Amino acid sequence: MSSVQVPILEARDLTKQYVVGDHAVEALRGVSLSVAPGEFVAFMGPSGSGKSTLLQILGGLDRPTSGHVVLEGRDISGLTDTEATRLRRESTGFVFQFFNLIPLLDVRENVGLPFTIAGTDPTRGELRDRVQAAIDAVDLTGKERNRPDQLSAGEQQRVAVARALVTRPALVLADEPTGNLDFATGTEVLEVLLRSCHEQGQTIVLVTHDAKAAAYADRVFVFVDGRVGDEIVLGRRAEHSATPLIARLAQLGL
Amino acid sequence: MRSLASLAWRSLAARRLRTILTVLGVALGVAVFFATQTTNATLDAAVDTTVTQLVGRADLRVEAFAEAGLSAGSLDAIRKTPGVRDVAPTLERRTFLVTDVGPSGDPVTVLGIDPATDRSIRDTTLVRGVDLAPDTQRSVLVTEALARDRGLDLGSIVTFYGTGAPIDFRVIGIVEGDGPIPAVFGRTAWIALPAAQELFGTASVTTADVTVARGATVDGVASGLEAAITTEPYVLVRPAEIAAGMRDSTADIRTTLALVAAVVLFVGAFLIFNTLSMTVAERVREVGLLRAAGATRRQIGSLFLLQAAVVGVLGAILGALGGVALAAVVVGFLHQVEGLTVSGVTVRPADLAFALALGVLVTVVAASEPAWRASRLSPVEALRSRVDPSVGMRAQLRWLIAIAVVVGIGGIALLPGGLASGARLLGPVLVYCVLLVAALASPFLLRPLGRLASIPFGWFFRTETRLIRGVLTRDPARTALTVGALAIGLAMVVAVASVGSLSRAAASAWITDVVPGSTVVTSIRPIAADEGIADQLAAIPGVEHVTPVGTFDVALQPRSGASPYRVPAAAVSGAAMLGDGRLTFVSGDRASALAKLDAGGTAIVPRSLADRLGIGLGDTLRLGFGDAVTDLAVTGIVEHTFPAPDGETVLVSWSDATTSFGALGADFYAIRYAAGAPPDAPASVATTARQLALQPTSLDEIRGQAEGAVGRLFGLFDAIAIIAVLIAGLGIVNTLTMSVVERVREIGILRATGLTRAQAWRMVMVESGILGIAGAIIGVVSGLVIGAIMLLTQGGRIAWIADAPWTTIVVVAVIGVAVAMLAAAYPARVASRVSIVRAVRGE
Ligand SMILES: Nc1ncnc2c1ncn2[C@@H]1O[C@H](COP(=O)(O)OP(=O)(O)O)[C@@H](O)[C@H]1O
Ligand SMILES: [Mg+2]
C-alpha cells in the first residue's frame, strides 16, 4: 500500500556521527526509508543500533550529519533551531520511554502543554474540547485532575500519548513507550496508538525492541548497526498476534 | 583518591561557578564586617589624634563659659595655682578673610596663642616657613588646607575682619595638615595672642590649657583651680572627657554601620546555607554509595563541613583584603562628614583575627544543618532515585536561629561599647528580630506573593508564566531562603534610605520651622543692640523684619541635685517669632508663651531637652551663670529650636540673656522680606551684610548644607546595604542554576513539545522576576518597619508614615527585580542551551 501514495515522511541516505572525545561513533550509516500517510511503522533492532538516533532526526530534535529528511514534502534536515521548534510544535508529537510528564502539572495541563507553549489557552473553547477528546481517547476520562504521581506507569504513558496526539500532528514518534511497562499496561498504550492510527489516520513511528509491540505495526524496519537490515511488511490486520513477526525475525536470525 | 577529604576539594572544583559565587558572598560579608571594625578603630584613633592636637600634653583645660572669656586676672590666678606648671592661653574666634568684595568665603578660625607656652604643650609641625615668635605682631601661620583653599603661600598677606578695622597679616609659616580644630575642615590660622586681642577687641582669652607639675595630681590642681578662678564662669575639662564627647558624636554612625554589617553577614549566611543544601541534594546518590561502601555518618557530615570550611577560609581571607579597601573608602567619607582628623586606616590585628574567625564560623554554622542532613541520609533511600533531602521547615527554623545568634554576637561586637551599650542595643536587636521574622515568614508568604507577582508577568509573557506556575513552590524552603535573603538586603536599603530621606527632610523642615526669615546673616562677634546694625539691615528696601538671635551657654541645675551641666541657649524676640509664625508648640499656648517671653522670667524648651529631663509645662528651669542662679518658668515646649553643636537651645528673652546670662549681643540676624519685596532685596542684604562684616546665607543654602550632610552619610550606609542585595543576587544565581539543572528533563520535554530557546530563556527570567517581586514586597514592608524602629530608637518619632518614601520604595523594588533578573541571566542561558536529545535520553 505504501508505494502508491506520496510518502508523508522520507529519509534519504541519513548518516549520523557522534564525536566522543577523540573518536567518532557512527550511529547511522546511510538509512533510507519512507512512510506513507496513516501508516504505522515500527523500528526494531538491538540496543545501540541507532533507532533512537533516527527517530530524533526524523522528528526534528536533532540534525543528521548527512542526508535528508523530508516531512510533508519539506526538507527538514537543515532547519535552524527556531524552525525546528516550530516544526515540533506543529507537525510532530513525541512519546519517550521515561519522564514524559511535567510532575507539577495535572493530566489536563500536561496534555494541553503544546497549546500552552504555542501561546494559546487550552482551558477554553475548541482547544479545551480537543484536550478533553484526547484524554477521552486514551481512556483517562475522570482523571483530568490527577498529577503524574497519582497515576500508574501505564496511565502516565497514555497521558504522554494524548499529549503527542492532541495537536493532530502529521507524525507521532514514540521511543520505547512500553519499555518500562509490563505486558498488560504496555498493551493499553499500544492499543491507544493503534486506534489513533486506524480511526484518525494518524501516522506513527514506534521504536521498540519488543516483537509483541512491533506486531501492531503495518511495517517493521529491523536495524542492525546503524543500517536498515531488513523490512518486514505485516499489513493492516484486525488481530495483532506477534507470532508471524517472531517467526520472520527468527528466519532472519534475530 | 587518598582520603575522603579530597572528595570535598573535587566537589568544589567540579562546581566552579557555584564555589566562586559562594566564596564571593562570604568575602563580601567579611569585607563589610571588617571594614566596619576598621572604621571604628580608625575613628577611635582619629579622636585620639584630634584630642592630642587640640589640647596637646595639657592635663586640664579651663574653658571660658561666657563670651566675655577669661580675664587677665583669671589667667594670673590659674598660673599661681599650686601644682600648675605651664599655662597656654588661647583666644579662639571665628572670622572671615577680607577680599575685594568684603569678608568672603567660609569662616576661618583664628587662634591667638602665646608661642612660648603654647609650644611647650602642643607640637605644631611646619611644612614651610618659620614659627611665630613671642614678639611677632603682624605674622600669621596658616594650615596647608587653608593655604590651598585660599591660594596662600609664604609672604602672602591675609586680611582678617575684626571688631575694629581689618588687620593685615603676613604668612610666615604653613602648618602641616588640617590643624587642631575639628569640624572646620582645616580652615585655621594662628597669630600671636596680643595681636588677636587687638583684632577682636578684648583683653581676655577663651581657653587656658594647663599642665600639672611633677608631684602634683590632676585632681588636686583641679580643685585648686576651682578655688582660684572666681571672677568669670568657666568649665574645667579633661582630655578624656573631650575624647568621650567626640566618640559619642560618632556613636550613631557606628551603630548604624554595625547593624548594616551584621545584616550583610546574615545574608551571606543564607547564601552558604542554600548552596550547601543544593550540594547535598545533588549528591544524594554519592552519599548513598559512600555509606554503602562503609562511610560513617560522621565522615559524611565532616565531608560537607570541610567543604564549607574551605569556602569560609577562602572567603574570609579575600574579604579581609577587600575590607581594608572598603574601610579606606568609608573613612575617607566620614572624614568629610564629621570633619575629624583622620590619618590613614587603622588596621588592628585583633580585628583582623576576629573578622576572619567570624567569617569561618558563620560559614561553618550555616553549613552545619545541610551537613547534618547529609549525614542522616539512609543509604538505602539515598541509592534509590526518589529521595527528597530538601530543607524541612523545622530545620530551617533551627538553622535561622543558630545563624542569627552567631551573626548577632558579631554585630554586638561592632557596636560602640559592645554589650555594655545598654539602650543603644535596643534598636539593632529589634531590627534584627524584624529581619528574622521576615526570613521566617518568607516560606509562608511565598505562595500568595508569587501568585500576585506573576500577574504582571502574565500580561507580557503568558506562556512562560503559565509554565512556571508551581515551580516556585516546589521546594519552598530553598526558594524562600533565596527570597528571604533578597528581602533582607532590600529591607536594609529601604530602611536606611527612608530614615535618610526623612532625616534629610526633618533637618530641612527643622530649619524652616525655627528660623524666622529667609536670609541669615552671621556675625563673628556678638553685636549689641545699640550698635544699630539691625536697623541698617531693616532699612534695606524689601526687608520687612530683622530678628536678632544671640546664642550662649548656661549651666542647667537639675532638680535632683546632680551637678549642673552645660546647655545651649538662645536669646530671641518673642514678638518676632510670634509674627513669623515659627516654632511648633507641642504643649503650651503659642501666642501667650511668645507674648510673655519678652517680659523675661520665662523659657521655651525644645522637646528633646524636655523629654530628657522630664520637664513639663509650668516647671521651673534653674539656670546658672557664674555664681548666680536664675529661675525661669517653662511656658512652652516646642518641636525644635535653634540647633547648637551639643543640642538644641533653650529659648529665653533678650532681657534675661543680657542681664542674667552674660549675653553681649546677637550672633545672627534672621531677615524676612516683605511680600512685594524687589527681587534684588536678598542681593542688597548680602552686599550690606558684607560691608558690615557679616556673613549672609540664604535659608535654602542652610537647608542644602543640612540635607547634604545627612544625605551623604545615609548614602554611605545605603551603599553598604546594597552589598547585601548583591550577595542575595549571588544566591539567586546559585538557586536558579540549580533549579534549571534539576529541571533539565522537564525543559527537554518542553523543548521537544515546541518550546523555543527564547521561551526557555524567558521562562527562567520570569521565574526570577517573580522571586524579585516577592522579595521586594517582603523587603519593602519589613524595611519600612525597620526604618520606623531605627527612627524611634534614635529619638525620632513616626510622624512620617503618611508621607512614606515612595521614591525609595519604587527604586528599591526596581533594584530588587533588576538584581533578580540579572542574576537569572546565566541560569536562563543554561536553560536555553539544554540539549533535548540528551535530556530525553533514558536514565
Ligand atoms: N549523544 C550521543 N553521544 C555519543 N554517542 C551517542 C549519543 N547518542 C547515541 N550515541 C551512540 O549512537 C549509537 C546509537 O544509539 P541509539 O540511537 O540510542 O541506539 P538505540 O536507540 O538503537 O539503542 C550508540 O552506539 C550510542 O552509544
Ligand atoms: Mg534507544
PDB file of C-alpha atoms in Angstrom, chain B residues 310-523:
ATOM      1  CA  VAL B 310      37.362  25.712  52.671  1.00  0.00           C
ATOM      2  CA  VAL B 311      34.848  28.194  51.255  1.00  0.00           C
ATOM      3  CA  GLY B 312      34.787  30.060  54.568  1.00  0.00           C
ATOM      4  CA  VAL B 313      38.561  30.383  54.820  1.00  0.00           C
ATOM      5  CA  LEU B 314      38.966  31.494  51.217  1.00  0.00           C
ATOM      6  CA  GLY B 315      36.088  33.947  51.533  1.00  0.00           C
ATOM      7  CA  ALA B 316      37.333  35.333  54.849  1.00  0.00           C
ATOM      8  CA  ILE B 317      40.835  35.981  53.521  1.00  0.00           C
ATOM      9  CA  LEU B 318      39.523  37.602  50.377  1.00  0.00           C
ATOM     10  CA  GLY B 319      37.043  39.562  52.479  1.00  0.00           C
ATOM     11  CA  ALA B 320      39.717  40.860  54.841  1.00  0.00           C
ATOM     12  CA  LEU B 321      41.634  42.244  51.895  1.00  0.00           C
ATOM     13  CA  GLY B 322      38.528  43.827  50.428  1.00  0.00           C
ATOM     14  CA  GLY B 323      37.581  45.084  53.884  1.00  0.00           C
ATOM     15  CA  VAL B 324      40.691  47.242  54.177  1.00  0.00           C
ATOM     16  CA  ALA B 325      39.922  48.841  50.825  1.00  0.00           C
ATOM     17  CA  LEU B 326      36.296  49.352  51.778  1.00  0.00           C
ATOM     18  CA  ALA B 327      37.330  50.828  55.134  1.00  0.00           C
ATOM     19  CA  ALA B 328      39.539  53.328  53.328  1.00  0.00           C
ATOM     20  CA  VAL B 329      36.530  54.451  51.306  1.00  0.00           C
ATOM     21  CA  VAL B 330      34.252  54.654  54.349  1.00  0.00           C
ATOM     22  CA  VAL B 331      36.830  56.507  56.419  1.00  0.00           C
ATOM     23  CA  GLY B 332      37.577  58.933  53.605  1.00  0.00           C
ATOM     24  CA  PHE B 333      33.896  59.616  53.541  1.00  0.00           C
ATOM     25  CA  LEU B 334      33.478  60.073  57.279  1.00  0.00           C
ATOM     26  CA  HIS B 335      36.438  62.390  57.305  1.00  0.00           C
ATOM     27  CA  GLN B 336      34.392  64.688  55.167  1.00  0.00           C
ATOM     28  CA  VAL B 337      31.157  64.202  57.002  1.00  0.00           C
ATOM     29  CA  GLU B 338      32.325  64.550  60.568  1.00  0.00           C
ATOM     30  CA  GLY B 339      35.321  66.770  59.981  1.00  0.00           C
ATOM     31  CA  LEU B 340      37.546  64.501  62.049  1.00  0.00           C
ATOM     32  CA  THR B 341      41.266  64.436  61.502  1.00  0.00           C
ATOM     33  CA  VAL B 342      41.877  61.009  60.047  1.00  0.00           C
ATOM     34  CA  SER B 343      45.336  59.895  59.079  1.00  0.00           C
ATOM     35  CA  GLY B 344      45.296  56.568  57.276  1.00  0.00           C
ATOM     36  CA  VAL B 345      43.268  53.471  58.035  1.00  0.00           C
ATOM     37  CA  THR B 346      43.980  51.794  61.360  1.00  0.00           C
ATOM     38  CA  VAL B 347      44.062  48.017  60.996  1.00  0.00           C
ATOM     39  CA  ARG B 348      44.145  46.236  64.326  1.00  0.00           C
ATOM     40  CA  PRO B 349      45.413  42.645  64.236  1.00  0.00           C
ATOM     41  CA  ALA B 350      42.766  41.671  66.766  1.00  0.00           C
ATOM     42  CA  ASP B 351      40.052  42.970  64.435  1.00  0.00           C
ATOM     43  CA  LEU B 352      41.527  41.010  61.583  1.00  0.00           C
ATOM     44  CA  ALA B 353      41.585  37.835  63.633  1.00  0.00           C
ATOM     45  CA  PHE B 354      38.025  38.402  64.784  1.00  0.00           C
ATOM     46  CA  ALA B 355      36.707  39.077  61.284  1.00  0.00           C
ATOM     47  CA  LEU B 356      38.457  36.022  59.867  1.00  0.00           C
ATOM     48  CA  ALA B 357      37.227  33.843  62.699  1.00  0.00           C
ATOM     49  CA  LEU B 358      33.682  35.141  62.416  1.00  0.00           C
ATOM     50  CA  GLY B 359      33.668  34.620  58.645  1.00  0.00           C
ATOM     51  CA  VAL B 360      34.722  30.993  59.013  1.00  0.00           C
ATOM     52  CA  LEU B 361      32.416  30.460  61.965  1.00  0.00           C
ATOM     53  CA  VAL B 362      29.371  31.840  60.174  1.00  0.00           C
ATOM     54  CA  THR B 363      30.169  29.667  57.170  1.00  0.00           C
ATOM     55  CA  VAL B 364      30.553  26.523  59.224  1.00  0.00           C
ATOM     56  CA  VAL B 365      27.472  27.183  61.336  1.00  0.00           C
ATOM     57  CA  ALA B 366      25.481  27.942  58.191  1.00  0.00           C
ATOM     58  CA  ALA B 367      26.716  24.699  56.693  1.00  0.00           C
ATOM     59  CA  SER B 368      26.128  22.587  59.762  1.00  0.00           C
ATOM     60  CA  GLU B 369      22.472  21.948  59.074  1.00  0.00           C
ATOM     61  CA  PRO B 370      22.931  20.719  55.481  1.00  0.00           C
ATOM     62  CA  ALA B 371      25.929  18.674  56.608  1.00  0.00           C
ATOM     63  CA  TRP B 372      23.845  17.102  59.320  1.00  0.00           C
ATOM     64  CA  ARG B 373      21.088  16.427  56.821  1.00  0.00           C
ATOM     65  CA  ALA B 374      23.554  14.694  54.531  1.00  0.00           C
ATOM     66  CA  SER B 375      24.818  12.529  57.371  1.00  0.00           C
ATOM     67  CA  ARG B 376      21.245  11.465  58.220  1.00  0.00           C
ATOM     68  CA  LEU B 377      20.500  10.142  54.743  1.00  0.00           C
ATOM     69  CA  SER B 378      19.749   6.443  54.857  1.00  0.00           C
ATOM     70  CA  PRO B 379      21.987   4.591  52.423  1.00  0.00           C
ATOM     71  CA  VAL B 380      19.090   2.548  51.058  1.00  0.00           C
ATOM     72  CA  GLU B 381      16.985   5.630  50.445  1.00  0.00           C
ATOM     73  CA  ALA B 382      19.882   7.543  49.004  1.00  0.00           C
ATOM     74  CA  LEU B 383      20.621   4.851  46.479  1.00  0.00           C
ATOM     75  CA  ARG B 384      17.067   4.890  45.255  1.00  0.00           C
ATOM     76  CA  SER B 385      16.398   7.763  42.933  1.00  0.00           C
ATOM     77  CA  ARG B 386      13.472   9.214  44.753  1.00  0.00           C
ATOM     78  CA  VAL B 387      14.634  10.795  47.986  1.00  0.00           C
ATOM     79  CA  ASP B 388      13.873  14.306  48.879  1.00  0.00           C
ATOM     80  CA  PRO B 389      16.596  15.801  51.005  1.00  0.00           C
ATOM     81  CA  SER B 390      15.092  19.268  50.848  1.00  0.00           C
ATOM     82  CA  VAL B 391      15.052  21.505  53.854  1.00  0.00           C
ATOM     83  CA  GLY B 392      12.259  20.947  56.314  1.00  0.00           C
ATOM     84  CA  MET B 393      10.607  23.931  57.912  1.00  0.00           C
ATOM     85  CA  ARG B 394      11.777  22.837  61.329  1.00  0.00           C
ATOM     86  CA  ALA B 395      15.367  22.520  60.202  1.00  0.00           C
ATOM     87  CA  GLN B 396      15.146  25.915  58.627  1.00  0.00           C
ATOM     88  CA  LEU B 397      13.905  27.450  61.843  1.00  0.00           C
ATOM     89  CA  ARG B 398      16.689  25.822  63.863  1.00  0.00           C
ATOM     90  CA  TRP B 399      19.247  26.963  61.382  1.00  0.00           C
ATOM     91  CA  LEU B 400      17.985  30.533  61.177  1.00  0.00           C
ATOM     92  CA  ILE B 401      18.094  30.908  64.912  1.00  0.00           C
ATOM     93  CA  ALA B 402      21.608  29.488  65.173  1.00  0.00           C
ATOM     94  CA  ILE B 403      22.818  31.838  62.468  1.00  0.00           C
ATOM     95  CA  ALA B 404      21.025  34.806  63.958  1.00  0.00           C
ATOM     96  CA  VAL B 405      22.778  34.160  67.265  1.00  0.00           C
ATOM     97  CA  VAL B 406      26.255  33.922  65.730  1.00  0.00           C
ATOM     98  CA  VAL B 407      25.792  36.940  63.497  1.00  0.00           C
ATOM     99  CA  GLY B 408      24.102  38.817  66.323  1.00  0.00           C
ATOM    100  CA  ILE B 409      27.126  38.305  68.561  1.00  0.00           C
ATOM    101  CA  GLY B 410      29.328  39.589  65.780  1.00  0.00           C
ATOM    102  CA  GLY B 411      27.066  42.583  65.321  1.00  0.00           C
ATOM    103  CA  ILE B 412      27.125  43.438  69.003  1.00  0.00           C
ATOM    104  CA  ALA B 413      30.916  43.270  68.987  1.00  0.00           C
ATOM    105  CA  LEU B 414      30.831  46.070  66.445  1.00  0.00           C
ATOM    106  CA  LEU B 415      28.638  48.367  68.488  1.00  0.00           C
ATOM    107  CA  PRO B 416      30.337  51.258  70.219  1.00  0.00           C
ATOM    108  CA  GLY B 417      30.615  49.956  73.753  1.00  0.00           C
ATOM    109  CA  GLY B 418      29.694  46.381  72.816  1.00  0.00           C
ATOM    110  CA  LEU B 419      27.236  44.631  75.114  1.00  0.00           C
ATOM    111  CA  ALA B 420      27.559  47.473  77.579  1.00  0.00           C
ATOM    112  CA  SER B 421      25.951  49.890  75.164  1.00  0.00           C
ATOM    113  CA  GLY B 422      22.678  49.460  77.028  1.00  0.00           C
ATOM    114  CA  ALA B 423      19.796  51.303  75.470  1.00  0.00           C
ATOM    115  CA  ARG B 424      21.671  51.643  72.211  1.00  0.00           C
ATOM    116  CA  LEU B 425      21.414  47.871  71.899  1.00  0.00           C
ATOM    117  CA  LEU B 426      17.634  48.021  71.694  1.00  0.00           C
ATOM    118  CA  GLY B 427      17.426  49.371  68.146  1.00  0.00           C
ATOM    119  CA  PRO B 428      19.740  46.853  66.492  1.00  0.00           C
ATOM    120  CA  VAL B 429      18.202  43.962  68.412  1.00  0.00           C
ATOM    121  CA  LEU B 430      14.698  44.962  67.348  1.00  0.00           C
ATOM    122  CA  VAL B 431      15.802  45.431  63.756  1.00  0.00           C
ATOM    123  CA  TYR B 432      17.397  42.057  63.883  1.00  0.00           C
ATOM    124  CA  CYS B 433      14.201  40.459  65.150  1.00  0.00           C
ATOM    125  CA  VAL B 434      12.190  42.019  62.344  1.00  0.00           C
ATOM    126  CA  LEU B 435      14.621  40.631  59.782  1.00  0.00           C
ATOM    127  CA  LEU B 436      14.441  37.223  61.398  1.00  0.00           C
ATOM    128  CA  VAL B 437      10.663  37.289  61.359  1.00  0.00           C
ATOM    129  CA  ALA B 438      10.703  38.387  57.715  1.00  0.00           C
ATOM    130  CA  ALA B 439      13.032  35.495  56.876  1.00  0.00           C
ATOM    131  CA  LEU B 440      10.922  33.020  58.815  1.00  0.00           C
ATOM    132  CA  ALA B 441       7.714  34.245  57.249  1.00  0.00           C
ATOM    133  CA  SER B 442       9.060  34.043  53.697  1.00  0.00           C
ATOM    134  CA  PRO B 443       8.100  30.381  53.104  1.00  0.00           C
ATOM    135  CA  PHE B 444       4.507  31.138  54.019  1.00  0.00           C
ATOM    136  CA  LEU B 445       4.346  34.372  52.096  1.00  0.00           C
ATOM    137  CA  LEU B 446       5.951  32.940  49.019  1.00  0.00           C
ATOM    138  CA  ARG B 447       2.890  31.236  47.572  1.00  0.00           C
ATOM    139  CA  PRO B 448       0.461  34.163  47.768  1.00  0.00           C
ATOM    140  CA  LEU B 449       3.134  36.700  46.853  1.00  0.00           C
ATOM    141  CA  GLY B 450       4.353  34.563  43.976  1.00  0.00           C
ATOM    142  CA  ARG B 451       0.826  34.366  42.640  1.00  0.00           C
ATOM    143  CA  LEU B 452       0.432  38.105  42.999  1.00  0.00           C
ATOM    144  CA  ALA B 453       3.792  38.792  41.392  1.00  0.00           C
ATOM    145  CA  SER B 454       3.067  36.532  38.451  1.00  0.00           C
ATOM    146  CA  ILE B 455       0.085  38.638  37.447  1.00  0.00           C
ATOM    147  CA  PRO B 456       2.084  41.447  35.817  1.00  0.00           C
ATOM    148  CA  PHE B 457       4.390  38.938  34.139  1.00  0.00           C
ATOM    149  CA  GLY B 458       1.353  37.095  32.853  1.00  0.00           C
ATOM    150  CA  TRP B 459       0.338  40.161  30.872  1.00  0.00           C
ATOM    151  CA  PHE B 460       3.506  40.102  28.850  1.00  0.00           C
ATOM    152  CA  PHE B 461       4.720  36.517  28.964  1.00  0.00           C
ATOM    153  CA  ARG B 462       1.616  34.437  29.304  1.00  0.00           C
ATOM    154  CA  THR B 463       3.096  31.187  28.122  1.00  0.00           C
ATOM    155  CA  GLU B 464       6.222  31.393  30.254  1.00  0.00           C
ATOM    156  CA  THR B 465       4.270  32.471  33.293  1.00  0.00           C
ATOM    157  CA  ARG B 466       1.889  29.536  32.928  1.00  0.00           C
ATOM    158  CA  LEU B 467       4.766  27.135  32.544  1.00  0.00           C
ATOM    159  CA  ILE B 468       6.498  28.140  35.756  1.00  0.00           C
ATOM    160  CA  ARG B 469       3.344  28.108  37.812  1.00  0.00           C
ATOM    161  CA  GLY B 470       4.040  25.868  40.725  1.00  0.00           C
ATOM    162  CA  VAL B 471       7.764  25.743  40.132  1.00  0.00           C
ATOM    163  CA  LEU B 472       8.267  28.442  42.725  1.00  0.00           C
ATOM    164  CA  THR B 473       6.665  26.415  45.415  1.00  0.00           C
ATOM    165  CA  ARG B 474       8.209  23.099  44.529  1.00  0.00           C
ATOM    166  CA  ASP B 475      10.978  23.459  47.044  1.00  0.00           C
ATOM    167  CA  PRO B 476       9.530  26.244  49.173  1.00  0.00           C
ATOM    168  CA  ALA B 477      12.350  26.160  51.694  1.00  0.00           C
ATOM    169  CA  ARG B 478      15.039  26.716  49.130  1.00  0.00           C
ATOM    170  CA  THR B 479      13.131  29.327  47.184  1.00  0.00           C
ATOM    171  CA  ALA B 480      12.023  31.001  50.371  1.00  0.00           C
ATOM    172  CA  LEU B 481      15.552  31.332  51.634  1.00  0.00           C
ATOM    173  CA  THR B 482      16.577  32.916  48.375  1.00  0.00           C
ATOM    174  CA  VAL B 483      13.670  35.303  48.523  1.00  0.00           C
ATOM    175  CA  GLY B 484      14.297  35.866  52.222  1.00  0.00           C
ATOM    176  CA  ALA B 485      17.914  36.826  51.612  1.00  0.00           C
ATOM    177  CA  LEU B 486      16.914  39.233  48.886  1.00  0.00           C
ATOM    178  CA  ALA B 487      14.171  40.649  51.085  1.00  0.00           C
ATOM    179  CA  ILE B 488      16.568  41.216  53.973  1.00  0.00           C
ATOM    180  CA  GLY B 489      19.041  43.039  51.776  1.00  0.00           C
ATOM    181  CA  LEU B 490      16.315  45.168  50.261  1.00  0.00           C
ATOM    182  CA  ALA B 491      14.787  45.811  53.676  1.00  0.00           C
ATOM    183  CA  MET B 492      18.052  47.328  54.866  1.00  0.00           C
ATOM    184  CA  VAL B 493      18.238  49.504  51.785  1.00  0.00           C
ATOM    185  CA  VAL B 494      14.663  50.689  52.268  1.00  0.00           C
ATOM    186  CA  ALA B 495      15.186  51.271  55.981  1.00  0.00           C
ATOM    187  CA  VAL B 496      18.393  53.218  55.592  1.00  0.00           C
ATOM    188  CA  ALA B 497      17.166  55.169  52.610  1.00  0.00           C
ATOM    189  CA  SER B 498      13.868  56.053  54.215  1.00  0.00           C
ATOM    190  CA  VAL B 499      15.455  57.045  57.510  1.00  0.00           C
ATOM    191  CA  GLY B 500      17.948  59.046  55.473  1.00  0.00           C
ATOM    192  CA  SER B 501      15.373  60.831  53.388  1.00  0.00           C
ATOM    193  CA  LEU B 502      13.237  61.506  56.421  1.00  0.00           C
ATOM    194  CA  SER B 503      16.193  62.796  58.390  1.00  0.00           C
ATOM    195  CA  ARG B 504      17.044  64.990  55.462  1.00  0.00           C
ATOM    196  CA  ALA B 505      13.515  66.274  55.232  1.00  0.00           C
ATOM    197  CA  ALA B 506      13.436  66.670  59.005  1.00  0.00           C
ATOM    198  CA  ALA B 507      16.689  68.650  59.003  1.00  0.00           C
ATOM    199  CA  SER B 508      15.283  70.890  56.342  1.00  0.00           C
ATOM    200  CA  ALA B 509      11.881  71.222  57.984  1.00  0.00           C
ATOM    201  CA  TRP B 510      13.544  71.957  61.299  1.00  0.00           C
ATOM    202  CA  ILE B 511      15.382  74.913  59.854  1.00  0.00           C
ATOM    203  CA  THR B 512      12.253  76.217  58.184  1.00  0.00           C
ATOM    204  CA  ASP B 513      10.352  75.731  61.405  1.00  0.00           C
ATOM    205  CA  VAL B 514      12.626  77.768  63.615  1.00  0.00           C
ATOM    206  CA  VAL B 515      14.390  80.446  61.575  1.00  0.00           C
ATOM    207  CA  PRO B 516      12.175  83.499  61.322  1.00  0.00           C
ATOM    208  CA  GLY B 517      13.213  84.697  57.870  1.00  0.00           C
ATOM    209  CA  SER B 518      14.719  83.574  54.609  1.00  0.00           C
ATOM    210  CA  THR B 519      18.218  85.015  54.932  1.00  0.00           C
ATOM    211  CA  VAL B 520      20.504  84.575  57.911  1.00  0.00           C
ATOM    212  CA  VAL B 521      23.411  86.934  58.450  1.00  0.00           C
ATOM    213  CA  THR B 522      26.009  85.678  60.858  1.00  0.00           C
ATOM    214  CA  SER B 523      28.420  87.724  62.878  1.00  0.00           C
TER     215      SER B 523
END
